[in-house]
Short mmCIF file of C-alpha atoms in Angstrom, two decimals:
data_model
loop_
_atom_site.label_atom_id
_atom_site.label_comp_id
_atom_site.label_asym_id
_atom_site.label_seq_id
_atom_site.Cartn_x
_atom_site.Cartn_y
_atom_site.Cartn_z
CA MET D 189 -35.93 85.52 132.52
CA SER D 190 -38.44 87.72 134.80
CA VAL D 191 -37.28 91.13 136.05
CA THR D 192 -37.45 89.61 139.66
CA GLU D 193 -35.39 87.31 138.57
CA GLN D 194 -32.57 89.28 136.78
CA ALA D 195 -32.46 91.00 139.88
CA ARG D 196 -31.89 88.38 141.60
CA ALA D 197 -29.58 86.49 139.51
CA PRO D 198 -26.24 88.38 140.68
CA HIS D 199 -27.17 87.84 144.03
CA ARG D 200 -27.03 84.36 143.60
CA GLN D 201 -23.67 84.44 142.39
CA ARG D 202 -22.14 86.36 145.50
CA LEU D 203 -23.30 83.97 147.87
CA GLY D 204 -20.12 82.73 149.39
CA LEU D 205 -21.26 82.38 152.84
CA PRO D 206 -24.58 80.37 152.48
CA LEU D 207 -22.25 77.96 150.02
CA LEU D 208 -19.83 77.55 152.82
CA VAL D 209 -23.08 76.79 155.27
CA LEU D 210 -23.74 74.42 152.68
CA ALA D 211 -20.59 72.72 152.53
CA ALA D 212 -20.48 72.53 156.27
CA ALA D 213 -23.75 70.57 156.46
CA GLN D 214 -22.78 68.11 153.88
CA LEU D 215 -19.39 67.61 155.53
CA VAL D 216 -21.30 66.59 158.91
CA ILE D 217 -23.64 64.44 157.01
CA SER D 218 -20.57 62.47 155.36
CA LEU D 219 -18.56 62.29 158.39
CA ASP D 220 -20.96 60.96 160.58
CA TYR D 221 -21.26 58.25 158.12
CA SER D 222 -17.60 57.02 158.61
CA ILE D 223 -16.59 58.57 161.80
CA VAL D 224 -17.76 55.98 163.95
CA TYR D 225 -15.75 53.33 162.56
CA VAL D 226 -12.80 53.89 164.05
CA ALA D 227 -14.87 53.88 167.52
CA LEU D 228 -16.67 50.90 167.15
CA PRO D 229 -13.99 48.66 169.12
CA GLY D 230 -14.25 51.28 172.09
CA ILE D 231 -18.26 51.57 171.86
CA GLY D 232 -18.47 47.70 171.96
CA GLN D 233 -16.23 47.11 174.88
CA ARG D 234 -17.56 50.27 177.32
CA LEU D 235 -21.37 49.62 176.18
CA GLY D 236 -21.09 46.10 176.26
CA PHE D 237 -22.31 45.02 172.78
CA SER D 238 -22.14 41.75 171.45
CA ASP D 239 -20.56 41.22 168.01
CA PRO D 240 -23.65 41.04 166.26
CA ASP D 241 -25.36 43.83 167.35
CA LEU D 242 -22.12 46.28 167.04
CA GLN D 243 -22.75 46.39 163.20
CA TRP D 244 -26.18 48.46 164.33
CA VAL D 245 -24.47 51.47 165.26
CA VAL D 246 -23.60 51.85 161.62
CA SER D 247 -26.45 50.06 160.47
CA ALA D 248 -29.21 51.75 161.94
CA TYR D 249 -27.98 55.68 160.43
CA VAL D 250 -27.62 53.80 157.12
CA VAL D 251 -31.73 52.33 157.50
CA THR D 252 -33.54 55.23 158.81
CA THR D 253 -31.31 57.34 156.23
CA GLY D 254 -32.06 55.46 153.57
CA GLY D 255 -35.87 55.02 154.27
CA PHE D 256 -36.81 58.91 154.92
CA LEU D 257 -34.66 60.17 152.03
CA LEU D 258 -37.87 60.69 149.86
CA LEU D 259 -39.93 62.29 152.37
CA GLY D 260 -37.27 64.63 153.59
CA GLY D 261 -36.80 65.64 149.89
CA ARG D 262 -40.60 66.33 149.32
CA ALA D 263 -40.90 67.83 152.76
CA ALA D 264 -37.97 70.47 151.49
CA ASP D 265 -40.12 71.29 148.60
CA LEU D 266 -43.40 71.54 150.03
CA LEU D 267 -42.69 72.96 153.94
CA GLY D 268 -39.63 75.00 153.02
CA ARG D 269 -35.95 74.52 152.24
CA ARG D 270 -34.66 76.80 154.89
CA ARG D 271 -37.19 75.66 157.20
CA VAL D 272 -36.21 71.85 157.13
CA PHE D 273 -32.41 72.45 157.29
CA VAL D 274 -32.88 74.39 160.48
CA ALA D 275 -34.85 71.53 161.91
CA ALA D 276 -32.62 68.87 160.45
CA ALA D 277 -29.74 70.34 161.45
CA LEU D 278 -31.05 70.77 165.13
CA LEU D 279 -32.08 67.72 165.51
CA TYR D 280 -28.66 66.59 164.67
CA SER D 281 -27.42 68.06 167.24
CA ALA D 282 -29.34 67.20 170.08
CA SER D 283 -29.51 63.34 169.09
CA SER D 284 -25.62 63.81 169.05
CA LEU D 285 -25.70 65.11 172.55
CA VAL D 286 -27.90 62.07 173.43
CA GLY D 287 -25.64 59.59 171.64
CA GLY D 288 -22.69 61.50 173.56
CA LEU D 289 -24.16 60.68 176.75
CA ALA D 290 -25.52 57.56 176.34
CA ARG D 291 -24.36 54.31 178.52
CA GLU D 292 -26.93 51.65 176.98
CA PRO D 293 -26.70 49.63 173.63
CA TRP D 294 -30.28 50.35 173.09
CA LEU D 295 -29.99 54.01 173.54
CA LEU D 296 -27.11 54.63 170.97
CA ILE D 297 -28.79 52.72 168.26
CA ALA D 298 -31.97 54.78 168.68
CA VAL D 299 -29.67 57.45 168.69
CA ARG D 300 -27.74 56.55 165.36
CA ALA D 301 -31.51 55.92 163.85
CA LEU D 302 -32.32 59.64 164.79
CA GLN D 303 -29.15 61.20 163.04
CA GLY D 304 -30.11 59.02 160.43
CA ILE D 305 -33.53 60.83 160.28
CA GLY D 306 -31.88 64.29 160.63
CA GLY D 307 -29.61 63.46 157.97
CA SER D 308 -32.32 61.80 155.76
CA LEU D 309 -34.00 65.85 156.01
CA LEU D 310 -30.90 67.67 155.79
CA PHE D 311 -29.28 65.96 152.87
CA PRO D 312 -31.65 67.00 149.88
CA ALA D 313 -32.49 70.29 151.79
CA THR D 314 -28.70 71.09 151.77
CA LEU D 315 -28.81 70.02 147.92
CA ALA D 316 -32.55 71.54 146.92
CA LEU D 317 -31.05 74.88 148.41
CA LEU D 318 -27.68 74.99 146.54
CA THR D 319 -29.40 74.17 142.93
CA THR D 320 -32.03 76.55 143.47
CA LEU D 321 -29.59 79.53 145.04
CA TYR D 322 -26.80 78.96 142.05
CA GLU D 323 -28.20 79.10 138.64
CA GLU D 324 -27.92 75.60 136.32
CA GLY D 325 -24.58 76.33 134.29
CA PRO D 326 -20.52 76.98 135.33
CA VAL D 327 -21.77 78.75 138.67
CA ARG D 328 -23.84 76.02 139.85
CA ASN D 329 -21.02 73.44 138.59
CA ARG D 330 -18.59 74.98 140.46
CA ALA D 331 -20.90 75.42 143.77
CA LEU D 332 -21.57 71.65 143.57
CA ALA D 333 -17.65 71.01 143.42
CA VAL D 334 -16.69 72.90 146.53
CA TRP D 335 -19.94 71.08 147.95
CA GLY D 336 -19.03 67.64 146.67
CA ALA D 337 -15.20 68.30 148.11
CA ALA D 338 -16.50 68.53 151.48
CA GLY D 339 -19.39 65.18 151.02
CA ALA D 340 -16.86 63.10 149.27
CA GLY D 341 -13.65 64.47 151.54
CA GLY D 342 -15.99 63.62 154.23
CA LEU D 343 -16.20 60.17 153.66
CA CYS D 344 -12.55 59.73 154.34
CA PHE D 345 -11.48 62.38 156.84
CA GLY D 346 -14.28 60.92 158.80
CA SER D 347 -11.63 57.84 159.85
CA LEU D 348 -8.92 60.84 160.53
CA LEU D 349 -10.95 62.86 162.83
CA GLY D 350 -12.72 59.92 164.60
CA GLY D 351 -8.90 58.43 165.19
CA VAL D 352 -7.74 61.62 166.84
CA LEU D 353 -11.02 62.02 168.95
CA VAL D 354 -11.18 58.55 169.87
CA ASP D 355 -7.51 58.62 170.88
CA ALA D 356 -7.70 61.93 172.75
CA PHE D 357 -11.06 61.93 174.22
CA GLY D 358 -12.68 58.46 173.93
CA TRP D 359 -15.67 56.99 172.11
CA PRO D 360 -18.20 59.71 173.27
CA SER D 361 -16.51 62.45 171.31
CA VAL D 362 -17.15 61.41 167.64
CA PHE D 363 -20.84 61.91 168.85
CA LEU D 364 -20.43 65.10 171.41
CA VAL D 365 -18.11 66.99 168.40
CA ASN D 366 -21.40 67.25 166.14
CA VAL D 367 -23.44 69.32 168.95
CA PRO D 368 -21.97 72.48 168.47
CA VAL D 369 -21.16 72.20 165.01
CA ALA D 370 -24.67 71.45 164.07
CA ALA D 371 -26.02 74.00 166.01
CA ALA D 372 -23.95 76.67 164.57
CA ILE D 373 -25.12 75.18 160.81
CA ALA D 374 -28.60 75.81 162.12
CA LEU D 375 -28.29 79.30 163.00
CA ALA D 376 -25.93 80.10 160.29
CA GLY D 377 -28.56 78.71 157.57
CA ARG D 378 -31.42 80.70 159.34
CA ALA D 379 -29.56 83.99 159.31
CA LEU D 380 -28.00 83.47 155.67
CA PHE D 381 -30.32 81.52 153.27
CA PRO D 382 -33.28 83.72 151.73
CA ALA D 383 -36.63 83.06 153.51
CA ASP D 384 -39.01 80.28 152.10
CA ALA D 385 -41.55 81.73 149.52
CA VAL D 386 -44.88 81.71 150.38
CA ARG D 387 -46.58 78.90 148.43
CA SER D 388 -49.98 79.78 147.16
CA GLY D 389 -53.18 77.75 147.65
CA ALA D 390 -53.17 74.70 149.90
CA ARG D 391 -50.29 72.47 150.55
CA ARG D 392 -51.28 69.10 149.36
CA PHE D 393 -48.71 66.71 151.26
CA ASP D 394 -49.08 62.86 150.07
CA ALA D 395 -49.45 61.47 153.17
CA ALA D 396 -50.45 57.90 152.13
CA GLY D 397 -47.42 58.34 149.63
CA ALA D 398 -44.72 59.53 152.25
CA LEU D 399 -46.23 56.59 154.72
CA THR D 400 -45.85 53.86 152.29
CA ALA D 401 -42.56 54.75 150.60
CA THR D 402 -40.86 55.67 153.83
CA GLY D 403 -42.21 52.28 155.53
CA GLY D 404 -40.98 50.20 152.45
CA LEU D 405 -37.86 51.74 151.90
CA THR D 406 -36.89 51.72 155.43
CA LEU D 407 -37.72 47.75 155.43
CA LEU D 408 -35.93 47.36 152.22
CA VAL D 409 -32.54 48.87 153.33
CA PHE D 410 -33.17 46.89 156.52
CA VAL D 411 -33.44 43.65 154.92
CA LEU D 412 -30.11 44.54 152.90
CA VAL D 413 -28.40 45.31 155.69
CA HIS D 414 -29.53 42.52 158.29
CA ALA D 415 -29.90 39.36 155.68
CA PRO D 416 -25.92 39.02 155.38
CA ALA D 417 -25.61 38.36 159.46
CA ALA D 418 -29.16 36.70 159.87
CA GLY D 419 -29.45 34.70 156.74
CA LEU D 420 -32.13 35.15 153.41
CA LEU D 421 -34.38 32.94 154.54
CA SER D 422 -34.36 33.66 158.47
CA PRO D 423 -38.24 34.40 159.61
CA GLY D 424 -36.97 38.33 160.13
CA THR D 425 -35.44 39.05 156.85
CA LEU D 426 -38.54 37.09 155.21
CA ALA D 427 -41.04 39.41 157.06
CA ALA D 428 -39.27 42.17 156.53
CA ALA D 429 -38.88 41.37 152.90
CA THR D 430 -42.50 40.91 152.40
CA ALA D 431 -43.68 44.19 154.23
CA SER D 432 -41.39 46.02 152.06
CA ALA D 433 -42.67 44.75 149.25
CA VAL D 434 -46.49 45.18 150.29
CA LEU D 435 -45.86 48.43 151.07
CA LEU D 436 -43.80 49.35 148.21
CA ALA D 437 -46.57 48.09 145.59
CA LEU D 438 -49.16 50.15 147.68
CA PHE D 439 -46.97 53.28 147.22
CA ALA D 440 -46.95 52.71 143.34
CA VAL D 441 -50.76 52.42 143.38
CA VAL D 442 -51.15 55.48 145.94
CA GLU D 443 -48.84 57.32 143.59
CA ARG D 444 -50.96 56.71 140.63
CA ARG D 445 -54.15 58.23 142.16
CA SER D 446 -52.84 60.95 143.66
CA ARG D 447 -53.43 64.51 143.13
CA ASP D 448 -49.95 65.80 144.27
CA PRO D 449 -47.76 62.64 144.30
CA LEU D 450 -44.61 62.20 146.69
CA VAL D 451 -42.64 61.55 143.31
CA PRO D 452 -44.09 63.64 140.54
CA GLY D 453 -44.42 61.17 137.34
CA ARG D 454 -42.41 63.68 134.91
CA LEU D 455 -39.38 63.05 137.47
CA LEU D 456 -39.45 59.29 136.72
CA ALA D 457 -39.51 60.46 132.84
CA HIS D 458 -36.33 62.56 133.38
CA ARG D 459 -33.40 60.17 131.75
CA GLY D 460 -30.90 62.52 132.88
CA LEU D 461 -31.96 61.90 136.42
CA ILE D 462 -32.55 58.22 136.11
CA ALA D 463 -29.19 57.63 134.73
CA ALA D 464 -27.55 60.03 137.61
CA MET D 465 -29.23 57.38 140.01
CA GLY D 466 -27.85 54.52 138.40
CA VAL D 467 -24.52 56.15 139.38
CA THR D 468 -24.81 57.13 142.48
CA ALA D 469 -26.14 53.66 143.29
CA LEU D 470 -22.63 52.44 141.73
CA PHE D 471 -20.84 54.87 143.70
CA SER D 472 -21.99 54.28 146.96
CA ALA D 473 -21.84 50.28 146.44
CA THR D 474 -17.99 51.12 145.30
CA PHE D 475 -16.37 53.71 146.31
CA SER D 476 -18.32 54.33 149.45
CA SER D 477 -17.64 50.89 150.64
CA LEU D 478 -13.91 50.27 150.40
CA PRO D 479 -12.91 52.74 153.28
CA TYR D 480 -14.21 49.86 155.47
CA PHE D 481 -11.95 47.41 153.94
CA LEU D 482 -9.42 49.91 153.95
CA THR D 483 -9.86 50.38 157.94
CA LEU D 484 -10.04 46.27 158.44
CA TYR D 485 -6.48 46.37 156.10
CA PHE D 486 -5.17 49.06 158.44
CA GLN D 487 -6.35 48.05 162.25
CA ARG D 488 -6.32 44.05 161.89
CA VAL D 489 -3.67 43.82 159.29
CA HIS D 490 -1.06 46.05 160.00
CA GLY D 491 -2.32 46.73 163.76
CA TYR D 492 -2.77 50.64 163.53
CA SER D 493 -4.02 52.39 166.36
CA ALA D 494 -7.55 54.36 165.82
CA LEU D 495 -5.24 57.16 165.59
CA ALA D 496 -2.68 55.97 163.00
CA THR D 497 -5.57 54.76 161.25
CA GLY D 498 -7.08 58.30 160.90
CA PHE D 499 -3.90 59.34 159.74
CA ALA D 500 -3.65 56.77 156.92
CA PHE D 501 -7.06 57.99 155.49
CA LEU D 502 -5.58 61.62 155.42
CA VAL D 503 -4.14 61.61 151.97
CA PRO D 504 -7.22 60.09 150.47
CA ALA D 505 -9.23 62.65 151.56
CA VAL D 506 -6.98 65.48 150.18
CA VAL D 507 -6.90 63.27 146.95
CA VAL D 508 -10.66 62.78 146.80
CA ALA D 509 -10.88 66.85 147.45
CA VAL D 510 -8.55 67.50 144.42
CA GLY D 511 -10.82 65.41 142.50
CA THR D 512 -13.82 66.96 142.96
CA GLN D 513 -12.33 70.29 141.49
CA ALA D 514 -10.69 68.14 138.40
CA GLY D 515 -14.44 66.56 137.89
CA GLU D 516 -16.01 69.97 137.96
CA ARG D 517 -13.28 71.78 135.42
CA SER D 518 -13.54 68.30 133.22
CA VAL D 519 -17.45 68.52 132.47
CA GLY D 520 -16.73 71.70 130.47
CA ALA D 521 -13.79 70.48 128.65
CA PHE D 522 -14.87 66.93 127.91
CA GLY D 523 -18.65 66.70 128.84
CA MET D 524 -20.67 65.03 131.51
CA ARG D 525 -20.61 61.26 129.75
CA ARG D 526 -17.13 61.49 129.36
CA MET D 527 -15.92 62.97 132.59
CA LEU D 528 -18.10 60.39 134.56
CA ALA D 529 -16.71 57.51 132.36
CA GLY D 530 -12.98 58.89 133.13
CA GLY D 531 -13.99 59.22 137.11
CA LEU D 532 -15.06 55.44 137.09
CA GLY D 533 -12.06 54.27 134.78
CA LEU D 534 -9.53 56.06 137.54
CA GLY D 535 -11.73 54.37 140.41
CA THR D 536 -11.36 50.92 138.44
CA ALA D 537 -7.39 51.56 137.99
CA GLY D 538 -7.36 52.68 141.63
CA ALA D 539 -9.07 49.74 142.87
CA VAL D 540 -6.67 46.92 141.00
CA ALA D 541 -3.72 49.28 142.03
CA LEU D 542 -4.58 48.57 145.59
CA ALA D 543 -5.51 44.90 145.40
CA LEU D 544 -2.03 44.31 143.89
CA ALA D 545 -0.33 46.66 146.56
CA LEU D 546 -2.20 44.74 149.94
CA GLY D 547 0.22 42.67 151.84
CA SER D 548 1.25 42.03 155.38
CA ASP D 549 4.71 42.96 155.16
CA ARG D 550 4.29 45.82 152.75
CA GLY D 551 4.32 49.29 153.84
CA TYR D 552 2.07 52.40 153.39
CA PRO D 553 3.65 54.46 150.61
CA VAL D 554 3.17 51.04 148.22
CA LEU D 555 -0.82 52.04 148.29
CA LEU D 556 0.22 55.50 147.34
CA PRO D 557 -0.23 54.89 143.63
CA GLY D 558 -3.91 52.98 144.00
CA ILE D 559 -4.77 55.40 146.47
CA VAL D 560 -4.20 58.56 143.91
CA LEU D 561 -6.10 57.05 141.31
CA LEU D 562 -8.66 55.57 143.49
CA GLY D 563 -9.40 59.21 145.25
CA ILE D 564 -9.42 61.35 142.51
CA GLY D 565 -11.95 58.80 140.20
CA GLN D 566 -13.92 59.03 143.64
CA GLY D 567 -13.94 62.88 143.65
CA ALA D 568 -14.81 63.46 140.00
CA ALA D 569 -17.48 60.75 140.09
CA TRP D 570 -19.04 62.57 142.98
CA THR D 571 -19.08 65.84 141.58
CA GLY D 572 -20.41 65.09 138.23
CA MET D 573 -23.48 62.83 139.73
CA TRP D 574 -24.79 65.39 141.51
CA ILE D 575 -24.67 67.83 138.66
CA ALA D 576 -26.30 65.35 136.43
CA ALA D 577 -29.18 64.38 139.03
CA SER D 578 -30.13 68.40 139.48
CA SER D 579 -29.95 69.52 135.69
CA GLY D 580 -32.74 70.10 133.89
CA VAL D 581 -35.07 69.86 136.89
CA ALA D 582 -37.55 72.48 137.86
CA PRO D 583 -36.86 74.32 141.03
CA GLY D 584 -39.99 73.40 142.72
CA ASP D 585 -38.81 69.42 142.09
CA GLN D 586 -35.31 70.20 143.21
CA GLY D 587 -35.84 68.46 146.57
CA VAL D 588 -37.76 65.32 145.45
CA ALA D 589 -34.79 64.81 142.73
CA SER D 590 -31.94 64.97 145.42
CA GLY D 591 -34.34 62.76 147.75
CA LEU D 592 -34.21 60.51 144.74
CA ALA D 593 -30.95 60.50 143.80
CA SER D 594 -29.52 60.01 147.15
CA THR D 595 -31.81 57.52 148.32
CA THR D 596 -30.12 55.33 145.75
CA LEU D 597 -27.09 56.65 147.20
CA GLN D 598 -28.17 55.13 150.55
CA ILE D 599 -29.45 51.89 149.24
CA GLY D 600 -26.55 51.15 146.80
CA GLY D 601 -24.13 51.67 149.89
CA ALA D 602 -26.25 49.07 151.88
CA VAL D 603 -26.34 46.50 148.61
CA GLY D 604 -22.71 47.12 147.92
CA LEU D 605 -21.36 46.99 151.48
CA ALA D 606 -23.17 43.55 151.80
CA LEU D 607 -22.63 42.05 148.90
CA LEU D 608 -18.79 42.78 149.17
CA VAL D 609 -18.91 41.48 152.78
CA ALA D 610 -20.50 38.18 151.45
CA VAL D 611 -17.89 37.79 148.25
CA SER D 612 -15.04 38.57 150.44
CA GLY D 613 -15.60 35.42 152.94
CA GLY D 614 -17.55 37.66 155.44
CA VAL D 615 -14.41 39.54 156.26
CA GLY D 616 -14.93 41.38 159.96
CA GLN D 617 -13.34 42.18 163.14
CA ALA D 618 -12.99 38.61 164.08
CA SER D 619 -11.40 37.25 160.92
CA PRO D 620 -8.13 35.48 160.65
CA GLY D 621 -4.96 37.37 159.19
CA GLY D 622 -4.48 35.45 156.11
CA ALA D 623 -8.43 35.18 155.01
CA LEU D 624 -8.84 38.49 156.19
CA LEU D 625 -6.05 39.98 153.79
CA ASP D 626 -7.46 37.70 150.88
CA GLY D 627 -11.07 38.97 151.59
CA ILE D 628 -10.01 42.76 151.26
CA ARG D 629 -8.16 41.95 147.70
CA THR D 630 -11.07 40.35 146.72
CA ALA D 631 -13.73 43.17 147.55
CA PHE D 632 -11.01 45.53 145.48
CA LEU D 633 -10.89 43.64 143.00
CA VAL D 634 -14.90 43.16 142.70
CA SER D 635 -15.48 46.77 143.13
CA ALA D 636 -12.79 47.40 140.29
CA ALA D 637 -14.91 45.37 138.12
CA ALA D 638 -18.22 46.70 138.95
CA LEU D 639 -16.60 50.33 138.09
CA ALA D 640 -15.53 49.05 135.05
CA CYS D 641 -18.90 47.89 133.61
CA GLY D 642 -19.98 51.42 135.14
CA ALA D 643 -17.62 53.36 133.08
CA LEU D 644 -18.40 51.48 129.82
CA ALA D 645 -22.16 51.82 130.27
CA THR D 646 -21.85 55.74 130.70
CA LEU D 647 -19.90 56.02 127.39
CA THR D 648 -22.87 54.16 125.52
CA VAL D 649 -26.10 55.51 127.36
CA ARG D 650 -28.12 57.44 124.85
CA ARG D 651 -27.51 61.46 124.36
CA SER D 652 -30.81 61.96 125.23
CA ALA D 653 -30.13 61.11 129.13
CA ARG D 654 -28.46 64.26 129.02
CA ILE D 655 -25.51 62.97 130.96
#
């Protein structure tokens, strides 16, 4: 460690307020993914959405976030993490204001796409700031646990906050609440984070790689979201899939020839990062998709209001937050592989318990054992997978490494939700009661099987993968 680094190290460990800002940014990103679920009926009714188009209020956010994450990660490395963080938070604030005032379906979908781009810039910048401000080891692990509690809890807490806001102020409030929060995060980040270092030499930005990767990934996520409703062989699906394959193939060619590639080859050879990317994909395909089915269960099977549905997610939010802290402590006690396998194993048990507890004549307390197991497993796995993704990665590559891991998180979520909806019989808001309950139960059992396979794979992964 150089003299300069030694002087800065104690300062890094005292960064309480910056960590609070980073956690708040992650909370906003996670909340925005799930907060609109309980608002969808009101949005559809007030703005005149058709049933097929209503899904794009959620999907537009997923598609653009998944497509732009690599670009966002590399932008944070090259343009400056604080600079990208502030710009992304301001984009979030401005687009949310337009969303709250929108009165046309196309405008709301466009706003959700812009929010997705904001998220694709904000997420890797947030994670890169955290992993460079806090040195690798116990200090960074504790910081990631706090950040992880905000993110994983936000996936569940979004439904609670959305229910409260929709019940009190109507659907626009789920957008307008972001306006002051995101603006405050931008101002706090500008004031608290260290200034971006001046880069020596010319900044090389792999424009061709950025364009082909962003276009290819955006179209890929679009296909994964669009195909279940439109059909795998529909003209739109086939055209988008073909264009995605062509662009991703061009991306591979461009990267091999680029002097400063968007994704450095050394990261693709980093086994710990690759293993972490696999875990993030599995996490999003299972843990992050199940709140969709729980929302259907509460609202359609038991007739909960938006507010009651929100409160039903309060216990999962608290348990997930507890799980993130347990995960951070377990890394030191049992090692990364065992901790991740344990988190996935607890998720397996929780998903099975919930599947067995679901019923039209059963109350909320019957669900609590499964909710607790699932939530602790989710929180522990969330913290562990980001510790694994940042371990052993050079500071200058933290942004793009975060972009790679978060890209698989988004793509895994799109694939997982599409597959779970398909295997559950295409359940949705219009499904009849009996078929809906059977479909929800099937989704939980399939998720349990996937989590069990992930736990076994994590235990058997080679130690050289540093996970």
